[in-house]
């Protein structure tokens, strides 16, 4: 309507920033602004638990503190324990600071300290009721610190509170000044709970003598110490993160740096950050046929369904031809990087050995990817397992999308939801995922392969190092499907058969993450089991299943424990602290809700606890599996250890 304002819906970033601001204001303050007041019945020490400094040498009862510890310094680059870091016999520090580096040509720094102090005062007529209040006073100012070898003498910062001082030390090392600066509260107090002797919302920062001039340089790299392998690793990391320098290290606090816009290897300001914050940039992957950095990827076949068809029925040349551009593109990218390594803008001149090693390791990886493709051309069993893995992943991706829709819209028929989810965008590998699968095929297909042998110098473990949401799990699941399939095509060895036993072990250290990843992996196992049921002659008569092993307080150890839990549940009683077989709240294949009293059944004669879907369209329902042996009915999940 004309004249009325329209409120915009905030996005996730705005909501996150506002929540962060509110939490910081609540724990760090000042909640009511620079000149806040609040009744004396509330102690500032209880209101603000972050960013405060105790009176010097105060002995504080640890039971009265929420958290905190002195920062011990062992690295010569980070300042020494004496005299830069004051010794405090309590959990509440009386000083905080940082160490930064500037060129030796810089003769002084401008240091700014700021804090708040709280004193009792009579309430204003418009202030809070109750007579007296805590009134905040903003303290601090900037002082100039001369740089010369040795200690930086204590300097009072604010005449209104002269016992709060800035002090530190300067040392010359490798052509720079290493400057350690501290803000210290030298107030004395006979009481552990006297807020007027504490200082709050403490900040300490430094700039060059001229405003806006970037004088801070990266701290010297620490390569000395440790064995040769450790030193080599430090140099590799220094090369990899050469454009993300460390300008300062905090003592008893985190730090921040404001890089110069003209040069990312210079900083204008460094300072303390009681509550550190870092915006983690999105890590993109080459995922587009129009990627300017890797144009060769346009010819790679990345559709899981299409790769399955090529592996199952297409000519061998069609499958390998669809995959080889991944190798040629990678090698072309390596060549381009090697050719530009000498470009001054890349700042690699200090790392010649590390550049050489990185190029060599990249070429070895390209050779291993090519070996995986060559294996698919030469080994029909590996090719069949690759087709199985891609078809299982295709079904897993489609049913994941379909199940998510049916959780929100339960009345949607399963067939309709699957058809709507069967879109190419939903079942495409990212290039790095496909490369990760291919690079591991030879060792997984051959139990005697050198990469999995007893020789530790030749054995290889490949690790995907990627942020959350980058696609690690899908790559792992692809290898899981291939491992399950290829074992069932390999010949039996004395006492060993690939159709039985444990094929893949997945370990997660957080319970919520364990359950989430268990649900994702369960969808893949459902896909693999449907493929096995459709062709047991090829993939064996033993069911493909997944188990959850997380201890008896989460899942039952024994079949009888599961029966007891269900009996108590049906009686309406709670079994807290007892393992539950109800770990899947919905069917991973179709999204139908799983009710423990209806869908979980204990078959004591078969030592099985079955989880069945209630949707008759689902192959893992009681109807879908009524012709199967009891051991194979229901979802292919094991939630009881026994």
Coordinates of C-alpha atoms in Angstrom, one line a residue, residues 148-594:
X148 CA 64.9 0.0 20.7
X149 CA 66.5 -3.2 21.8
X150 CA 65.3 -4.3 25.3
X151 CA 62.3 -3.6 27.6
X152 CA 59.7 -1.0 26.9
X153 CA 59.2 0.7 30.2
X154 CA 55.6 0.8 31.7
X155 CA 53.6 3.8 30.5
X156 CA 50.5 5.0 32.2
X157 CA 47.7 5.4 29.6
X158 CA 45.0 7.3 31.3
X159 CA 45.5 9.9 34.1
X160 CA 42.2 8.9 35.6
X161 CA 43.5 5.3 36.2
X162 CA 47.3 5.5 36.2
X163 CA 47.8 2.0 37.5
X164 CA 46.8 0.6 34.1
X165 CA 50.0 0.6 32.0
X166 CA 51.3 -0.4 28.6
X167 CA 54.7 -2.2 28.6
X168 CA 56.6 -4.7 26.5
X169 CA 59.8 -5.5 24.8
X170 CA 61.5 -5.1 21.4
X171 CA 64.0 -7.5 19.8
X172 CA 65.8 -7.5 16.4
X173 CA 65.5 -10.8 14.5
X174 CA 66.1 -11.4 10.8
X175 CA 65.9 -7.8 9.8
X176 CA 62.7 -7.0 11.7
X177 CA 61.6 -5.7 15.1
X178 CA 59.7 -8.3 17.1
X179 CA 57.6 -6.1 19.3
X180 CA 55.7 -7.6 22.3
X181 CA 53.1 -5.2 23.8
X182 CA 51.0 -5.7 26.9
X183 CA 48.2 -3.9 28.7
X184 CA 48.5 -4.6 32.4
X185 CA 46.2 -3.9 35.3
X186 CA 48.4 -3.0 38.3
X187 CA 45.6 -2.1 40.6
X188 CA 45.9 -3.6 44.1
X189 CA 42.9 -5.1 46.0
X190 CA 42.3 -7.0 49.1
X191 CA 39.0 -8.4 47.8
X192 CA 38.5 -11.0 45.1
X193 CA 35.1 -9.5 44.2
X194 CA 35.8 -5.8 44.0
X195 CA 34.7 -4.7 40.5
X196 CA 36.1 -1.2 40.9
X197 CA 39.6 -2.7 40.8
X198 CA 39.0 -4.7 37.6
X199 CA 38.9 -3.3 34.1
X200 CA 36.5 -4.5 31.4
X201 CA 36.1 -4.5 27.6
X202 CA 39.9 -4.4 27.3
X203 CA 41.3 -3.5 23.9
X204 CA 44.9 -3.0 22.8
X205 CA 46.0 -2.1 19.2
X206 CA 49.0 -0.6 17.4
X207 CA 49.6 1.3 14.2
X208 CA 52.6 3.0 12.5
X209 CA 53.5 6.5 13.4
X210 CA 51.7 7.8 10.3
X211 CA 48.0 7.1 10.0
X212 CA 47.1 4.6 7.3
X213 CA 50.7 3.5 6.5
X214 CA 51.1 -0.3 6.6
X215 CA 54.1 -1.0 8.8
X216 CA 53.4 -4.5 10.0
X217 CA 55.0 -7.4 8.1
X218 CA 54.5 -11.2 8.5
X219 CA 56.2 -12.8 11.4
X220 CA 59.3 -14.8 10.4
X221 CA 58.6 -18.4 9.5
X222 CA 59.7 -20.9 12.1
X223 CA 61.4 -23.8 10.3
X224 CA 64.0 -24.7 12.8
X225 CA 63.3 -27.5 15.3
X226 CA 61.9 -30.9 14.7
X227 CA 63.2 -33.5 12.3
X228 CA 63.6 -33.0 8.6
X229 CA 60.1 -34.2 7.8
X230 CA 58.6 -31.7 10.2
X231 CA 60.7 -28.9 8.7
X232 CA 59.7 -29.9 5.2
X233 CA 56.0 -29.8 6.2
X234 CA 56.4 -26.3 7.7
X235 CA 57.9 -25.1 4.5
X236 CA 55.1 -26.7 2.4
X237 CA 52.5 -25.0 4.6
X238 CA 54.4 -21.7 4.3
X239 CA 54.2 -22.0 0.6
X240 CA 50.6 -22.9 0.5
X241 CA 49.5 -20.1 2.8
X242 CA 51.9 -17.5 1.6
X243 CA 49.1 -15.0 0.9
X244 CA 47.5 -15.5 4.3
X245 CA 50.3 -14.3 6.5
X246 CA 50.4 -14.2 10.3
X247 CA 51.0 -10.7 11.4
X248 CA 50.7 -11.2 15.1
X249 CA 50.2 -13.7 17.9
X250 CA 48.2 -13.1 21.0
X251 CA 49.1 -13.6 24.6
X252 CA 46.1 -14.4 26.7
X253 CA 43.8 -13.2 23.9
X254 CA 43.2 -13.6 20.2
X255 CA 44.4 -11.0 17.7
X256 CA 43.2 -9.4 14.4
X257 CA 45.1 -7.6 11.7
X258 CA 43.8 -5.1 9.1
X259 CA 45.7 -5.9 5.9
X260 CA 46.7 -3.1 3.5
X261 CA 44.4 -2.9 0.4
X262 CA 47.4 -2.4 -1.8
X263 CA 49.5 -5.3 -0.4
X264 CA 48.1 -8.3 1.4
X265 CA 51.5 -8.9 2.9
X266 CA 51.4 -5.7 4.9
X267 CA 49.0 -4.7 7.7
X268 CA 48.0 -1.2 8.8
X269 CA 46.7 -2.2 12.3
X270 CA 47.1 -5.2 14.6
X271 CA 45.2 -5.5 17.9
X272 CA 43.6 -7.8 20.4
X273 CA 40.3 -9.6 19.9
X274 CA 38.7 -11.0 23.0
X275 CA 36.2 -12.9 20.9
X276 CA 37.9 -13.8 17.7
X277 CA 35.9 -14.0 14.4
X278 CA 36.9 -15.2 11.0
X279 CA 34.8 -15.2 7.9
X280 CA 35.6 -18.5 6.2
X281 CA 35.4 -17.9 2.5
X282 CA 33.5 -20.4 0.4
X283 CA 35.8 -23.0 -1.1
X284 CA 34.7 -23.5 -4.7
X285 CA 35.5 -26.5 -6.9
X286 CA 35.9 -26.6 -10.7
X287 CA 32.3 -27.8 -11.4
X288 CA 31.4 -26.1 -14.6
X289 CA 32.0 -26.9 -18.2
X290 CA 32.8 -23.2 -18.6
X291 CA 35.5 -23.1 -15.9
X292 CA 38.1 -20.8 -17.2
X293 CA 40.9 -22.5 -15.2
X294 CA 40.2 -26.0 -16.4
X295 CA 38.5 -25.9 -19.8
X296 CA 39.4 -29.5 -20.5
X297 CA 36.8 -30.6 -17.9
X298 CA 34.0 -29.9 -20.4
X299 CA 34.7 -33.2 -22.1
X300 CA 34.6 -35.3 -18.8
X301 CA 31.5 -37.5 -18.4
X302 CA 30.4 -36.9 -14.8
X303 CA 26.8 -38.1 -14.8
X304 CA 26.6 -41.2 -12.5
X305 CA 23.8 -42.8 -14.4
X306 CA 25.6 -42.4 -17.8
X307 CA 28.9 -43.8 -16.3
X308 CA 27.0 -46.8 -15.0
X309 CA 25.5 -47.4 -18.5
X310 CA 28.9 -47.1 -20.1
X311 CA 30.5 -49.5 -17.6
X312 CA 27.7 -52.0 -17.9
X313 CA 26.9 -52.1 -21.6
X314 CA 28.9 -49.6 -23.6
X315 CA 32.1 -50.3 -25.4
X316 CA 35.2 -50.1 -23.2
X317 CA 36.6 -47.2 -25.4
X318 CA 33.5 -45.2 -24.7
X319 CA 34.0 -45.4 -20.9
X320 CA 37.7 -44.7 -20.9
X321 CA 37.2 -41.9 -23.5
X322 CA 34.6 -40.3 -21.2
X323 CA 37.1 -40.3 -18.3
X324 CA 40.5 -39.5 -19.9
X325 CA 39.9 -35.8 -20.2
X326 CA 40.1 -35.7 -16.4
X327 CA 43.7 -36.8 -16.6
X328 CA 44.7 -34.6 -19.6
X329 CA 43.0 -31.6 -18.1
X330 CA 44.8 -32.1 -14.8
X331 CA 48.2 -32.5 -16.5
X332 CA 47.5 -29.4 -18.6
X333 CA 46.8 -27.5 -15.4
X334 CA 50.0 -28.8 -13.8
X335 CA 52.0 -27.7 -16.9
X336 CA 50.4 -24.2 -16.7
X337 CA 51.3 -23.9 -13.0
X338 CA 54.9 -25.0 -13.6
X339 CA 55.3 -22.5 -16.4
X340 CA 54.1 -19.6 -14.3
X341 CA 55.9 -20.6 -11.1
X342 CA 58.6 -18.0 -11.8
X343 CA 56.1 -15.1 -12.0
X344 CA 56.9 -12.6 -9.3
X345 CA 53.3 -12.1 -8.6
X346 CA 53.0 -15.7 -7.4
X347 CA 55.7 -15.1 -4.8
X348 CA 57.2 -18.6 -5.1
X349 CA 60.8 -17.7 -5.4
X350 CA 61.5 -18.6 -1.8
X351 CA 60.2 -22.1 -2.2
X352 CA 62.0 -23.7 -5.2
X353 CA 62.2 -27.2 -3.6
X354 CA 58.6 -27.1 -2.4
X355 CA 57.4 -26.1 -5.9
X356 CA 59.4 -28.9 -7.4
X357 CA 58.0 -31.5 -4.9
X358 CA 54.4 -30.2 -5.4
X359 CA 54.7 -30.6 -9.2
X360 CA 56.2 -34.1 -8.8
X361 CA 53.4 -35.2 -6.4
X362 CA 50.8 -33.7 -8.7
X363 CA 52.1 -35.7 -11.7
X364 CA 52.2 -38.8 -9.6
X365 CA 48.5 -38.2 -8.7
X366 CA 47.8 -37.8 -12.4
X367 CA 49.5 -41.1 -13.2
X368 CA 47.5 -42.8 -10.5
X369 CA 44.2 -41.4 -11.9
X370 CA 45.2 -42.7 -15.3
X371 CA 46.1 -46.1 -13.8
X372 CA 42.5 -46.3 -12.5
X373 CA 41.1 -45.6 -16.0
X374 CA 43.5 -48.2 -17.5
X375 CA 42.3 -50.7 -14.9
X376 CA 38.7 -50.2 -16.0
X377 CA 39.7 -51.0 -19.6
X378 CA 41.7 -54.1 -18.7
X379 CA 39.7 -55.7 -15.9
X380 CA 36.0 -56.7 -16.5
X381 CA 35.4 -57.3 -12.8
X382 CA 36.7 -53.9 -11.8
X383 CA 34.6 -52.4 -14.7
X384 CA 31.5 -54.1 -13.4
X385 CA 32.2 -52.9 -9.9
X386 CA 32.6 -49.4 -11.2
X387 CA 29.3 -49.6 -13.0
X388 CA 27.7 -51.0 -9.8
X389 CA 29.2 -48.1 -7.7
X390 CA 27.9 -45.4 -10.2
X391 CA 24.4 -46.9 -10.4
X392 CA 24.3 -47.2 -6.6
X393 CA 25.4 -43.6 -6.2
X394 CA 22.9 -42.5 -8.8
X395 CA 20.1 -44.2 -6.9
X396 CA 21.4 -42.9 -3.6
X397 CA 21.4 -39.3 -4.9
X398 CA 17.9 -39.5 -6.5
X399 CA 16.3 -41.2 -3.4
X400 CA 18.0 -38.8 -1.1
X401 CA 16.2 -35.9 -2.9
X402 CA 13.0 -37.8 -3.2
X403 CA 13.0 -38.8 0.5
X404 CA 13.6 -35.2 1.5
X405 CA 10.6 -34.1 -0.5
X406 CA 8.4 -36.8 1.0
X407 CA 9.3 -35.9 4.5
X408 CA 7.8 -32.5 3.9
X409 CA 5.0 -33.8 1.6
X410 CA 4.2 -37.4 2.9
X411 CA 1.2 -37.8 0.5
X412 CA 3.5 -37.6 -2.6
X413 CA 3.7 -41.1 -4.2
X414 CA 7.2 -42.5 -4.1
X415 CA 7.3 -43.1 -7.8
X416 CA 6.3 -39.5 -8.5
X417 CA 8.9 -38.1 -6.1
X418 CA 11.7 -40.3 -7.6
X419 CA 10.7 -39.2 -11.1
X420 CA 10.8 -35.5 -10.1
X421 CA 14.2 -36.0 -8.4
X422 CA 15.8 -37.8 -11.4
X423 CA 17.5 -34.7 -12.8
X424 CA 21.1 -34.7 -14.2
X425 CA 22.0 -31.9 -11.7
X426 CA 21.2 -34.3 -8.8
X427 CA 23.5 -37.1 -9.8
X428 CA 26.7 -35.6 -11.2
X429 CA 30.2 -36.1 -9.8
X430 CA 32.3 -33.1 -9.1
X431 CA 35.7 -33.5 -10.8
X432 CA 37.7 -34.0 -7.6
X433 CA 35.2 -36.6 -6.4
X434 CA 35.6 -38.6 -9.6
X435 CA 39.4 -38.2 -9.5
X436 CA 39.4 -39.4 -5.9
X437 CA 37.4 -42.6 -6.8
X438 CA 39.6 -43.3 -9.8
X439 CA 42.9 -42.8 -8.0
X440 CA 42.0 -45.5 -5.5
X441 CA 40.6 -48.2 -7.9
X442 CA 43.8 -50.1 -8.5
X443 CA 44.6 -50.7 -4.8
X444 CA 41.0 -51.6 -4.0
X445 CA 40.7 -54.0 -6.9
X446 CA 43.9 -55.9 -6.1
X447 CA 44.6 -57.1 -2.5
X448 CA 48.3 -57.5 -3.4
X449 CA 48.7 -53.9 -4.8
X450 CA 51.8 -52.2 -3.5
X451 CA 49.8 -49.2 -2.3
X452 CA 48.2 -51.4 0.3
X453 CA 51.2 -53.6 1.1
X454 CA 53.3 -54.2 4.1
X455 CA 56.0 -51.8 2.9
X456 CA 55.4 -48.6 4.7
X457 CA 57.4 -46.7 2.2
X458 CA 55.1 -47.7 -0.6
X459 CA 51.7 -47.9 1.2
X460 CA 49.4 -45.0 0.4
X461 CA 46.5 -43.4 2.3
X462 CA 44.6 -40.8 0.4
X463 CA 42.9 -38.0 2.4
X464 CA 40.3 -35.6 1.2
X465 CA 40.9 -32.2 2.9
X466 CA 37.8 -30.1 2.3
X467 CA 35.5 -27.8 4.2
X468 CA 32.0 -28.8 5.2
X469 CA 29.7 -29.0 2.3
X470 CA 32.5 -29.5 -0.3
X471 CA 31.4 -33.1 -1.2
X472 CA 33.8 -35.3 0.8
X473 CA 31.1 -37.7 1.9
X474 CA 29.9 -38.4 -1.7
X475 CA 33.4 -39.3 -2.7
X476 CA 33.8 -41.6 0.2
X477 CA 30.4 -43.2 -0.5
X478 CA 31.4 -43.8 -4.1
X479 CA 34.5 -45.7 -3.0
X480 CA 32.4 -47.6 -0.4
X481 CA 30.1 -48.8 -3.2
X482 CA 33.0 -49.9 -5.4
X483 CA 34.7 -51.7 -2.4
X484 CA 31.6 -53.6 -1.6
X485 CA 31.1 -54.6 -5.3
X486 CA 34.6 -55.5 -6.2
X487 CA 35.1 -57.8 -3.1
X488 CA 32.1 -59.8 -4.3
X489 CA 33.7 -60.3 -7.7
X490 CA 37.2 -61.3 -6.4
X491 CA 38.0 -65.0 -6.0
X492 CA 37.9 -66.5 -2.6
X493 CA 41.2 -66.8 -0.7
X494 CA 42.0 -69.5 1.9
X495 CA 39.5 -68.9 4.6
X496 CA 38.3 -65.6 3.2
X497 CA 35.4 -64.6 1.0
X498 CA 34.6 -61.1 -0.3
X499 CA 30.9 -61.5 0.2
X500 CA 31.2 -61.8 4.0
X501 CA 32.6 -59.7 6.7
X502 CA 33.3 -56.0 7.2
X503 CA 34.2 -54.1 4.0
X504 CA 34.3 -50.4 5.1
X505 CA 34.7 -48.8 8.5
X506 CA 33.4 -45.2 9.0
X507 CA 34.4 -43.4 12.2
X508 CA 33.0 -40.1 13.5
X509 CA 33.8 -38.5 16.8
X510 CA 30.6 -36.4 17.2
X511 CA 27.4 -38.2 17.9
X512 CA 25.2 -35.9 15.9
X513 CA 27.5 -36.2 13.0
X514 CA 27.6 -39.9 13.4
X515 CA 23.8 -40.2 13.1
X516 CA 23.6 -37.8 10.2
X517 CA 26.3 -39.6 8.2
X518 CA 24.8 -43.0 9.2
X519 CA 21.5 -41.9 7.5
X520 CA 23.4 -40.8 4.4
X521 CA 25.4 -44.0 4.2
X522 CA 22.2 -46.0 4.8
X523 CA 20.6 -44.6 1.7
X524 CA 23.6 -45.9 -0.3
X525 CA 23.4 -49.3 1.3
X526 CA 19.7 -49.4 0.4
X527 CA 20.6 -48.7 -3.2
X528 CA 23.4 -51.3 -3.2
X529 CA 21.0 -53.9 -1.7
X530 CA 18.3 -53.3 -4.3
X531 CA 21.0 -53.9 -7.0
X532 CA 22.1 -57.1 -5.3
X533 CA 18.5 -58.4 -4.9
X534 CA 18.0 -57.7 -8.6
X535 CA 21.1 -59.7 -9.6
X536 CA 22.1 -62.1 -6.8
X537 CA 24.0 -64.3 -9.3
X538 CA 26.5 -61.5 -9.9
X539 CA 26.5 -59.8 -6.5
X540 CA 26.0 -62.7 -4.1
X541 CA 23.4 -64.0 -1.8
X542 CA 24.6 -62.3 1.3
X543 CA 22.7 -59.1 2.0
X544 CA 24.6 -55.8 1.9
X545 CA 24.1 -54.1 5.2
X546 CA 25.3 -51.2 7.4
X547 CA 25.6 -51.3 11.2
X548 CA 25.8 -48.6 13.8
X549 CA 28.3 -49.4 16.6
X550 CA 28.3 -46.6 19.2
X551 CA 28.1 -48.2 22.6
X552 CA 25.3 -49.7 24.7
X553 CA 24.0 -46.4 26.1
X554 CA 23.0 -45.4 22.5
X555 CA 22.1 -48.7 20.7
X556 CA 21.4 -52.1 22.3
X557 CA 24.2 -54.5 22.8
X558 CA 22.0 -57.6 22.6
X559 CA 18.8 -58.7 21.0
X560 CA 17.1 -59.1 24.4
X561 CA 18.1 -55.5 25.2
X562 CA 16.3 -54.3 22.0
X563 CA 13.2 -56.4 23.0
X564 CA 13.2 -55.0 26.5
X565 CA 13.4 -51.4 25.1
X566 CA 10.5 -52.0 22.7
X567 CA 8.4 -53.6 25.5
X568 CA 9.0 -50.7 27.8
X569 CA 8.2 -48.2 24.9
X570 CA 4.9 -50.0 24.2
X571 CA 4.0 -49.7 27.9
X572 CA 4.6 -45.9 27.7
X573 CA 7.7 -46.0 29.9
X574 CA 10.9 -44.2 29.2
X575 CA 14.2 -46.1 29.1
X576 CA 16.7 -43.3 29.7
X577 CA 20.3 -44.4 29.5
X578 CA 19.4 -47.6 27.7
X579 CA 20.4 -48.2 24.1
X580 CA 17.6 -47.7 21.6
X581 CA 17.1 -49.4 18.2
X582 CA 15.1 -46.4 17.0
X583 CA 18.0 -44.5 15.4
X584 CA 16.4 -43.8 12.0
X585 CA 13.4 -41.6 12.4
X586 CA 12.5 -41.9 8.7
X587 CA 13.1 -44.4 6.0
X588 CA 16.3 -43.4 4.1
X589 CA 15.0 -44.8 0.9
X590 CA 11.6 -43.2 0.7
X591 CA 11.3 -40.7 3.6
X592 CA 8.4 -42.4 5.4
X593 CA 8.3 -41.8 9.1
X594 CA 9.4 -44.8 11.2

